[in-house]
CSV table of C-alpha atoms and ligand atoms in Angstrom, one decimal:
chain,number,residue,atom,x,y,z
A,119,MET,CA,16.8,-5.8,-6.2
A,120,LEU,CA,13.5,-6.8,-4.6
A,121,GLN,CA,13.3,-7.6,-0.9
A,122,VAL,CA,10.5,-8.8,1.4
A,123,LYS,CA,11.5,-8.4,5.0
A,124,ASP,CA,10.0,-9.5,8.3
A,125,LEU,CA,6.7,-10.4,6.6
A,126,SER,CA,3.9,-11.6,8.8
A,127,PHE,CA,0.4,-11.9,7.6
A,128,ARG,CA,-3.0,-13.4,8.3
A,129,TYR,CA,-6.3,-12.3,6.9
A,130,ASN,CA,-7.9,-11.9,10.3
A,131,SER,CA,-7.7,-13.1,13.9
A,132,GLU,CA,-9.8,-16.2,13.2
A,133,THR,CA,-7.4,-17.5,10.5
A,134,ASP,CA,-3.9,-18.9,10.8
A,135,TRP,CA,-0.8,-16.9,10.1
A,136,LEU,CA,0.1,-17.5,6.4
A,137,PHE,CA,3.5,-15.9,6.8
A,138,GLN,CA,5.6,-15.4,9.9
A,139,ASP,CA,9.0,-13.7,9.8
A,140,PHE,CA,9.2,-14.5,6.1
A,141,TYR,CA,12.2,-13.2,4.1
A,142,LEU,CA,12.8,-13.1,0.4
A,143,GLU,CA,15.4,-11.3,-1.7
A,144,THR,CA,16.0,-11.4,-5.4
A,145,ASP,CA,18.3,-9.7,-7.9
A,146,LYS,CA,17.1,-8.5,-11.2
A,147,GLY,CA,16.9,-11.0,-14.0
A,148,LYS,CA,15.6,-13.9,-11.9
A,149,ILE,CA,12.6,-16.1,-12.3
A,150,ILE,CA,11.0,-17.3,-9.0
A,151,ALA,CA,8.4,-20.0,-9.1
A,152,ILE,CA,6.1,-20.1,-6.1
A,153,ASN,CA,4.9,-23.6,-5.5
A,154,GLY,CA,2.5,-25.1,-2.9
A,155,ASP,CA,-0.9,-26.7,-2.4
A,156,SER,CA,-4.1,-24.8,-3.0
A,157,GLY,CA,-4.6,-22.5,0.0
A,158,SER,CA,-0.9,-22.3,0.9
A,159,GLY,CA,-0.7,-18.6,0.2
A,160,LYS,CA,0.7,-18.3,-3.3
A,161,THR,CA,-1.8,-15.6,-4.4
A,162,THR,CA,-1.5,-13.9,-1.1
A,163,LEU,CA,2.2,-13.6,-1.5
A,164,LEU,CA,1.9,-11.9,-4.9
A,165,ASN,CA,-0.8,-9.5,-3.5
A,166,ILE,CA,1.6,-8.6,-0.7
A,167,ILE,CA,4.6,-8.0,-3.1
A,168,CYS,CA,2.6,-5.6,-5.3
A,169,GLY,CA,0.9,-3.9,-2.3
A,170,VAL,CA,-2.7,-5.0,-2.9
A,171,ILE,CA,-2.3,-6.4,0.6
A,172,PRO,CA,-2.5,-4.3,2.8
A,173,LYS,CA,-3.5,-1.3,0.6
A,174,MET,CA,-6.7,-2.8,-0.8
A,175,ILE,CA,-7.2,-6.1,1.1
A,176,LYS,CA,-6.7,-5.6,4.8
A,177,GLY,CA,-5.5,-8.0,7.4
A,178,ASN,CA,-2.9,-8.4,10.2
A,179,PHE,CA,0.1,-7.3,8.1
A,180,SER,CA,3.6,-6.3,9.1
A,181,GLY,CA,6.7,-6.2,7.0
A,182,LYS,CA,8.6,-4.2,4.5
A,183,ILE,CA,8.8,-4.6,0.7
A,184,THR,CA,11.5,-2.7,-1.1
A,185,PHE,CA,12.3,-2.5,-4.8
A,186,ASN,CA,15.6,-0.9,-5.7
A,187,LYS,CA,15.7,0.7,-2.3
A,188,THR,CA,12.2,2.3,-2.6
A,189,ASP,CA,9.9,1.3,0.2
A,190,LEU,CA,6.8,0.3,-1.7
A,191,SER,CA,4.5,1.3,1.1
A,192,THR,CA,5.3,4.9,0.1
A,193,LEU,CA,3.8,4.5,-3.3
A,194,THR,CA,0.1,4.3,-4.2
A,195,LEU,CA,-1.3,1.3,-6.1
A,196,PRO,CA,-1.6,3.3,-9.3
A,197,GLN,CA,2.1,4.3,-8.9
A,198,THR,CA,3.1,0.7,-8.2
A,199,ALA,CA,1.2,-1.1,-10.9
A,200,PRO,CA,3.3,0.0,-13.9
A,201,LEU,CA,6.5,-1.0,-12.0
A,202,LEU,CA,5.3,-4.2,-10.4
A,203,SER,CA,2.4,-5.6,-12.5
A,204,LEU,CA,0.1,-8.4,-11.3
A,205,LEU,CA,-1.7,-10.9,-13.5
A,206,MET,CA,-4.5,-12.1,-11.3
A,207,GLN,CA,-5.6,-15.7,-10.9
A,208,GLU,CA,-9.1,-14.8,-12.0
A,209,PRO,CA,-9.0,-13.0,-15.3
A,210,ASP,CA,-12.6,-11.6,-15.1
A,211,ASN,CA,-11.4,-9.3,-12.3
A,212,GLN,CA,-8.9,-7.7,-14.6
A,213,LEU,CA,-10.7,-7.2,-18.0
A,214,PHE,CA,-12.5,-3.9,-18.3
A,215,PHE,CA,-12.9,-3.2,-22.0
A,216,PRO,CA,-15.2,-4.6,-24.7
A,217,THR,CA,-12.4,-5.6,-27.1
A,218,VAL,CA,-8.9,-7.0,-26.8
A,219,GLU,CA,-7.4,-4.0,-28.6
A,220,GLN,CA,-9.0,-1.5,-26.3
A,221,GLU,CA,-7.9,-3.6,-23.3
A,222,LEU,CA,-4.3,-3.5,-24.5
A,223,ALA,CA,-4.3,0.2,-25.3
A,224,PHE,CA,-5.6,1.3,-21.9
A,225,GLY,CA,-2.4,0.9,-19.8
A,226,PRO,CA,0.0,2.7,-22.2
A,227,GLU,CA,-2.6,5.4,-22.8
A,228,ASN,CA,-2.6,6.0,-19.1
A,229,LEU,CA,1.2,6.3,-19.2
A,230,GLN,CA,0.7,9.0,-21.9
A,231,ILE,CA,2.6,7.0,-24.5
A,232,GLU,CA,2.1,8.3,-28.1
A,233,PRO,CA,-0.7,6.6,-30.1
A,234,GLU,CA,1.7,5.3,-32.8
A,235,GLU,CA,4.0,3.8,-30.2
A,236,ILE,CA,1.0,2.1,-28.5
A,237,GLN,CA,-0.1,0.6,-31.8
A,238,GLU,CA,3.4,-0.7,-32.4
A,239,ARG,CA,3.6,-2.2,-29.0
A,240,ILE,CA,0.2,-3.9,-29.4
A,241,ASP,CA,1.2,-5.3,-32.8
A,242,LYS,CA,4.4,-6.7,-31.5
A,243,ILE,CA,3.0,-8.2,-28.4
A,244,LEU,CA,0.1,-9.9,-30.1
A,245,LYS,CA,2.5,-11.4,-32.5
A,246,VAL,CA,5.0,-12.6,-29.8
A,247,LEU,CA,2.1,-14.2,-27.9
A,248,GLN,CA,0.7,-15.7,-31.1
A,249,ILE,CA,-2.7,-14.2,-30.5
A,250,GLU,CA,-3.0,-11.8,-33.4
A,251,LYS,CA,-6.4,-13.3,-34.3
A,252,LEU,CA,-7.8,-12.1,-31.0
A,253,ARG,CA,-7.2,-8.4,-31.6
A,254,ASN,CA,-10.7,-7.4,-32.5
A,255,LYS,CA,-12.5,-10.1,-30.4
A,256,GLU,CA,-14.8,-9.2,-27.5
A,257,THR,CA,-13.0,-9.9,-24.3
A,258,HIS,CA,-16.0,-11.5,-22.5
A,259,ASN,CA,-16.3,-14.2,-25.2
A,260,LEU,CA,-12.8,-15.4,-24.8
A,261,SER,CA,-11.9,-18.7,-23.1
A,262,PHE,CA,-10.3,-18.7,-19.7
A,263,GLY,CA,-6.8,-19.3,-21.2
A,264,GLN,CA,-7.3,-16.6,-23.8
A,265,LYS,CA,-8.3,-14.1,-21.2
A,266,LYS,CA,-5.1,-14.9,-19.3
A,267,LEU,CA,-3.0,-14.4,-22.4
A,268,VAL,CA,-4.8,-11.0,-23.1
A,269,ILE,CA,-4.0,-9.8,-19.6
A,270,PHE,CA,-0.4,-11.0,-19.9
A,271,ALA,CA,-0.3,-9.0,-23.2
A,272,SER,CA,-1.7,-6.0,-21.4
A,273,ILE,CA,1.0,-6.3,-18.8
A,274,LEU,CA,3.7,-6.6,-21.5
A,275,THR,CA,2.5,-3.4,-23.1
A,276,LEU,CA,3.2,-1.7,-19.7
A,277,ASP,CA,6.8,-3.0,-19.7
A,278,PRO,CA,7.0,-3.3,-15.9
A,279,GLN,CA,10.2,-4.1,-14.0
A,280,VAL,CA,8.6,-6.9,-11.9
A,281,PHE,CA,6.0,-9.4,-13.2
A,282,LEU,CA,3.7,-11.1,-10.7
A,283,LEU,CA,2.0,-13.9,-12.6
A,284,ASP,CA,-0.7,-15.9,-10.8
A,285,GLU,CA,-1.5,-19.2,-12.5
A,286,LEU,CA,-0.4,-18.0,-15.9
A,287,SER,CA,-0.5,-21.4,-17.4
A,288,ALA,CA,-4.0,-22.3,-16.3
A,289,GLY,CA,-6.2,-23.2,-19.3
A,290,LEU,CA,-3.3,-23.0,-21.8
A,291,SER,CA,-2.1,-25.7,-24.2
A,292,ASN,CA,1.5,-27.0,-24.1
A,293,ASP,CA,2.3,-25.0,-27.2
A,294,TYR,CA,1.4,-21.7,-25.6
A,295,ILE,CA,3.2,-22.6,-22.4
A,296,THR,CA,6.4,-23.4,-24.4
A,297,ASN,CA,6.1,-20.0,-26.1
A,298,ILE,CA,5.5,-18.2,-22.8
A,299,LYS,CA,8.6,-19.8,-21.3
A,300,LYS,CA,10.6,-18.4,-24.1
A,301,ILE,CA,9.1,-15.0,-23.5
A,302,LEU,CA,9.8,-15.2,-19.8
A,303,ARG,CA,13.4,-16.2,-20.4
A,304,ASN,CA,13.8,-13.2,-22.7
A,305,LEU,CA,12.3,-10.9,-20.1
A,306,ALA,CA,14.6,-12.2,-17.4
A,307,ALA,CA,17.6,-11.7,-19.7
A,308,LYS,CA,16.6,-8.1,-20.0
A,309,GLY,CA,16.8,-7.8,-16.2
A,310,LYS,CA,13.1,-8.2,-15.3
A,311,ILE,CA,12.2,-10.0,-12.1
A,312,ILE,CA,9.4,-12.6,-12.6
A,313,PHE,CA,7.4,-14.3,-9.9
A,314,LEU,CA,5.0,-17.0,-11.0
A,315,THR,CA,2.8,-19.2,-9.0
A,316,ASP,CA,3.1,-22.6,-10.4
A,317,HIS,CA,1.1,-25.3,-8.5
A,318,ALA,CA,1.3,-27.7,-11.5
A,319,GLY,CA,5.1,-27.3,-11.9
A,320,ASP,CA,4.8,-26.1,-15.5
A,321,PHE,CA,7.6,-23.5,-15.0
A,322,ALA,CA,10.0,-25.5,-12.8
A,323,ASP,CA,12.5,-25.9,-15.7
A,324,ILE,CA,12.9,-22.2,-16.3
A,325,ALA,CA,12.9,-21.0,-12.6
A,326,ASP,CA,16.1,-19.9,-11.0
A,327,THR,CA,14.5,-20.5,-7.6
A,328,VAL,CA,11.4,-22.5,-6.5
A,329,ILE,CA,9.8,-21.3,-3.2
A,330,LYS,CA,7.6,-24.1,-1.8
A,331,LEU,CA,4.9,-22.7,0.5
A,332,SER,CA,3.6,-25.1,3.1
A,333,SER,CA,-0.1,-25.3,4.0
A,334,ASN,CA,0.9,-26.3,7.5
A,335,PRO,CA,1.2,-23.1,9.5
A,336,ILE,CA,3.3,-24.9,12.2
A,337,ASP,CA,6.1,-25.3,9.6
A,338,GLY,CA,6.3,-21.5,9.3
A,339,LYS,CA,7.3,-19.9,6.0
A,340,ILE,CA,10.8,-18.8,6.1
B,635,LIG,N1,-9.7,-12.3,1.3
B,635,LIG,C1,-9.5,-13.3,2.1
B,635,LIG,N2,-10.0,-13.3,3.3
B,635,LIG,C2,-9.8,-14.4,4.2
B,635,LIG,N3,-9.1,-15.5,3.8
B,635,LIG,C3,-8.6,-15.5,2.6
B,635,LIG,C4,-8.7,-14.5,1.7
B,635,LIG,N4,-8.1,-14.8,0.5
B,635,LIG,C5,-7.5,-16.0,0.7
B,635,LIG,N5,-7.8,-16.5,2.0
B,635,LIG,C6,-7.4,-17.7,2.6
B,635,LIG,O1,-6.0,-17.7,2.7
B,635,LIG,C7,-5.4,-18.9,2.4
B,635,LIG,C8,-4.4,-18.7,1.2
B,635,LIG,O2,-5.1,-18.4,0.1
B,635,LIG,P1,-4.3,-18.1,-1.3
B,635,LIG,O3,-3.3,-17.1,-1.1
B,635,LIG,O4,-5.4,-17.8,-2.3
B,635,LIG,O5,-3.7,-19.5,-1.6
B,635,LIG,P2,-3.2,-20.2,-3.0
B,635,LIG,O6,-3.1,-19.1,-4.0
B,635,LIG,O7,-1.9,-20.9,-2.7
B,635,LIG,O8,-4.2,-21.2,-3.4
B,635,LIG,C9,-6.5,-19.8,2.1
B,635,LIG,O9,-6.8,-20.6,3.2
B,635,LIG,C10,-7.6,-18.9,1.7
B,635,LIG,O10,-8.9,-19.5,1.9
B,636,LIG,MG1,-4.0,-18.8,-5.8
């Protein structure tokens, strides 16, 4: 179970509170879509759940995030990332290697997974995502949507418990989105928790819950 308790956050004293006394709880196997206008705090919420806020991005933060009873503030970001993996809104912030294959191998190598097992995982994931043809491509030449798919693939190779997917459908055709929905449903069936920001409503039909964030701070976000 993942729980966000007593969350209050604003970036600094000159900006409005984005969250005040916010509470959220979810069991395993759920898909939670986070909806709301641009600037309503969707990306911020994902960064809070995985600990990037406040560990890397500071602000006026209070609250407690727990996953299966572990207080996530007791873990470092490198410890958290394989458990709760974030797909960032901007893919260029998350691609580090010259080729797709190297990008996908990095995470599992860090987890000391055997090379043969890594190759098997990469083969399988490229196939499932229908991007086998990208395997030897240079990451910086990919389109926006292809970059998002490669990062999603790299997260799948890590096999985290919680997926935090920021604008996953941006730049993708309907065929890819349909395929991704199938993948997400399978992950949920295996007990994974999936948060996805979804300002276009692409994932509304597979979400168990839709959280609508308001951009009006007076409404609060409860
Ligand atoms: N690092 C930051 N410092 C200050 N303000 C920020 C920062 N990141 C985002 N914001 C502001 O916080 C609000 C919420 O942003 P964000 O979470 O990115 O919204 P969304 O993802 O829903 O578009 C916006 O007003 C945005 O300008
Ligand atoms: Mg955003």
